[in-house]
XYZ file of C-alpha atoms in Angstrom:
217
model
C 71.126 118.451 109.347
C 71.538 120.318 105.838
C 68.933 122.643 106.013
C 71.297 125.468 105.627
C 73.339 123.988 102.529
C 73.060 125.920 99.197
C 76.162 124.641 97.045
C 76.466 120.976 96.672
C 79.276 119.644 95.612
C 79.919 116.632 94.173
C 82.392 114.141 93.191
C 82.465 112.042 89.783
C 83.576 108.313 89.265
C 81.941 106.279 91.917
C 79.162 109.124 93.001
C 77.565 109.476 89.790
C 79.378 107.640 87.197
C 80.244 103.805 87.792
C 83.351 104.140 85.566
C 84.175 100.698 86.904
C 84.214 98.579 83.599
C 85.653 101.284 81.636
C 88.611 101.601 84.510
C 89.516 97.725 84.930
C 89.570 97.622 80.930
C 91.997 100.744 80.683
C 94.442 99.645 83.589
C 94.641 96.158 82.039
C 95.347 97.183 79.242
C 98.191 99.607 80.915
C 99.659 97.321 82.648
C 99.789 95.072 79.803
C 102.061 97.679 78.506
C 104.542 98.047 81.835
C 104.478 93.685 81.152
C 105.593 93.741 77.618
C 108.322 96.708 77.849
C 109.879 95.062 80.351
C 108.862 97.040 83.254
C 106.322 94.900 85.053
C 105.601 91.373 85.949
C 102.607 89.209 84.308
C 100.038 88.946 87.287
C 96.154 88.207 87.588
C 94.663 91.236 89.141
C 91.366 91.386 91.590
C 88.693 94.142 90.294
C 88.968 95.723 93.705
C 92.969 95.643 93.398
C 92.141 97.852 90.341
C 89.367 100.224 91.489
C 90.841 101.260 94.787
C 92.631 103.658 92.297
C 89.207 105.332 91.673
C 89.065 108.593 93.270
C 93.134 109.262 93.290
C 94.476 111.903 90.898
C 96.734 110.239 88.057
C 99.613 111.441 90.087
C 98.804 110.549 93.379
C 98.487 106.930 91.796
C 100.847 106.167 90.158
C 103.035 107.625 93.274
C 101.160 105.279 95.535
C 100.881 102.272 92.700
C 104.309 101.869 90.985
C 106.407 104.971 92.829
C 110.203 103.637 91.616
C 108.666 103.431 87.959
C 110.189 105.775 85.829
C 108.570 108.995 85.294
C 108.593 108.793 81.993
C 107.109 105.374 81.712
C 104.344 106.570 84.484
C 103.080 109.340 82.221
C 102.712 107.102 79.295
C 100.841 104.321 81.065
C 99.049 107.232 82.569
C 98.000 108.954 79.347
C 97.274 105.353 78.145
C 94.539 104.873 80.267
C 93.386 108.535 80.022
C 92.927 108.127 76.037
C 90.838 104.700 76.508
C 88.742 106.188 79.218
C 88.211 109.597 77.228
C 87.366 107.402 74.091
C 84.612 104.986 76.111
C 82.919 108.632 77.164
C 82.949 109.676 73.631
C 81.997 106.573 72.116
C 78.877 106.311 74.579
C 80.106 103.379 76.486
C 79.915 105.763 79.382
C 77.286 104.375 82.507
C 76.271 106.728 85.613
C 74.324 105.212 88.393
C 71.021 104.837 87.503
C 68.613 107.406 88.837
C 72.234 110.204 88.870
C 70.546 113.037 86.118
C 67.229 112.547 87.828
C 68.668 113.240 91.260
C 70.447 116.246 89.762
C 67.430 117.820 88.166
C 65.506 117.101 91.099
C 68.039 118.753 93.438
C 68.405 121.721 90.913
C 64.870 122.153 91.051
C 64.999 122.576 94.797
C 67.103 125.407 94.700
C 70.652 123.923 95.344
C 73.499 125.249 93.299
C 75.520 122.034 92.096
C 79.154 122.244 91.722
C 81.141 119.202 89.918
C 84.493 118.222 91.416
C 86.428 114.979 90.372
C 90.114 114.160 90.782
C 90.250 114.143 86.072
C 91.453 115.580 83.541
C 89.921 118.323 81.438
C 89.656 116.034 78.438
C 88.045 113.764 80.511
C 85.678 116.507 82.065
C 84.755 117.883 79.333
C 84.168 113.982 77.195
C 81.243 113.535 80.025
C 79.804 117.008 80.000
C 79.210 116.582 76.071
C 77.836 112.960 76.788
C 75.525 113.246 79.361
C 74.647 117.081 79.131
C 75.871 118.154 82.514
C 75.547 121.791 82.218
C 72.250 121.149 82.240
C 72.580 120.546 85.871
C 76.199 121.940 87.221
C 76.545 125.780 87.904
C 80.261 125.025 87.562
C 82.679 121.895 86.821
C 86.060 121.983 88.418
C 88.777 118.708 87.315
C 91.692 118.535 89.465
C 94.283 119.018 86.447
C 93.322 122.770 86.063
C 94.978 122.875 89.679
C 97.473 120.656 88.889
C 96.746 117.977 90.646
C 95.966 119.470 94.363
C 93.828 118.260 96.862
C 90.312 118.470 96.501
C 90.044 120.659 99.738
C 92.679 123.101 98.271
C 90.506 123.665 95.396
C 87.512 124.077 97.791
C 88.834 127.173 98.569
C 88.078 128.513 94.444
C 84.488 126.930 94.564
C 83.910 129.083 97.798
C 85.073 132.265 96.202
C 81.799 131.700 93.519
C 79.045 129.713 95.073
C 77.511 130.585 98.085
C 77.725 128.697 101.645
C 76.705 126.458 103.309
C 78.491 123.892 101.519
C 77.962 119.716 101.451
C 80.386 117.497 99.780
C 79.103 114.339 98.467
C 81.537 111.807 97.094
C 82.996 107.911 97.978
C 86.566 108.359 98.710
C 88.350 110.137 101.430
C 89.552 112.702 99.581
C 86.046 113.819 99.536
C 85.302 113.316 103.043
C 89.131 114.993 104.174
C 87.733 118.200 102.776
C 85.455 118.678 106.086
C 88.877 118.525 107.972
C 90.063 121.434 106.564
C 86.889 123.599 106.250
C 83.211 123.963 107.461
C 81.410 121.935 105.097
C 79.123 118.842 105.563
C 79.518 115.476 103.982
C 77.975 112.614 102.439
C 79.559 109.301 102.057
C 78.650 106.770 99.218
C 78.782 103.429 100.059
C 78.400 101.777 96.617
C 81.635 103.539 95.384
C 85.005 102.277 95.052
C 86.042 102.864 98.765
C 87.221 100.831 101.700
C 85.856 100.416 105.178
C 86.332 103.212 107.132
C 87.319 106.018 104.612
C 83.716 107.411 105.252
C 83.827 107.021 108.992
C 83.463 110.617 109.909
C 80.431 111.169 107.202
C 77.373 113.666 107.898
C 75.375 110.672 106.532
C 76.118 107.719 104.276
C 73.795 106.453 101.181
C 74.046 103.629 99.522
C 72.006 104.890 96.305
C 72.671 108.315 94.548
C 68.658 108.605 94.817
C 69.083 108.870 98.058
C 70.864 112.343 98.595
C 67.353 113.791 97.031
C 65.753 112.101 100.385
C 68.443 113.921 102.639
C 67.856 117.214 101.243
């Protein structure tokens, strides 16, 4: 089925970082902000309540979570969980999915040329690549705030202007899988990610360990 792929691309939080801790801590904390300033009302929230937010751009949540907040108060909750999530990568409290570097190295070593694409910030990009080493593995990293906050199959259309086709997209959230709707490129759909039932529907394949992709390809 992917025999003819050469660039794989692949998403971040909830494909090979399970920023899950780190992301119920920093909304909490957030919204414990919107409570106290008057802008919010106490509640008790579910961890999936919390992670479904995984995967969106800070924009496109905030529009989707809290849309007649003010703008201004948006941004600052925003950048509020921004800082705490840049400061757990650069504090090494940071986890990917175990097996994630070895997966990479083992599909560098194949050949593929592996392109990183997450809905983030730059700070945020960059925080992980000094952690973890990723340009050890990634030909090129791409964070959705260089492009202001576009669609992940907008920005496709930069990646295919360097790396070479075919192209498979590998991520846990339908704005990884939508990119196949919009160009010739195959997909893989994580199922131990932050998404719902259904987003991954029209998936190549679907894995439920990051291992796994190495077994695909």
């Amino acid at each position: 089925m992917f025999k003819e792929v050469h660039t794989i691309i692949l998403d971040y939080d909830g494909t090979l970082h399970d920023s899950t801790k780190n992301y119920i801590h920093a909304f909490k904390q957030a919204y414990a902000y919107l409570v106290e300033a008057g802008h919010a009302a106490p509640r008790d929230w579910e961890d999936a309540e919390i992670t479904k937010w995984l995967g969106y751009s800070s924009k496109a949540m905030w529009e989707n979570f809290m849309p007649d907040l003010d703008e201004s108060v948006q941004s600052k909750a925003s950048k509020m969980i921004g800082q705490i999530l840049l400061e757990k990568a650069q504090t090494g409290q940071a986890v990917l999915y175990e097996g994630a570097l070895e997966t990479l190295q083992a599909l560098k070593l194949k050949g593929y040329r592996l392109v990183f694409l997450s809905n983030c910030s730059r700070a945020y990009m960059e925080a992980h690549r000094e952690s973890f080493g990723l340009d050890r593995y990634f030909d090129g990293m791409y964070c959705t705030e260089d492009f202001s906050f576009i669609p992940k199959y907008e920005i496709f259309e930069s990646i295919r202007a360097v790396f070479p086709d075919d192209y498979l997209i590998v991520g846990d959230r339908f704005q990884d899988i939508e990119v196949a709707e919009h160009h010739p490129v195959r997909t893989v759909g994580c199922r131990y990610g932050f998404g719902f039932p259904g987003e991954l529907e029209s998936a190549d394949a679907l894995i439920d360990d990051i291992r796994e992709l190495n077994d695909l390809l």
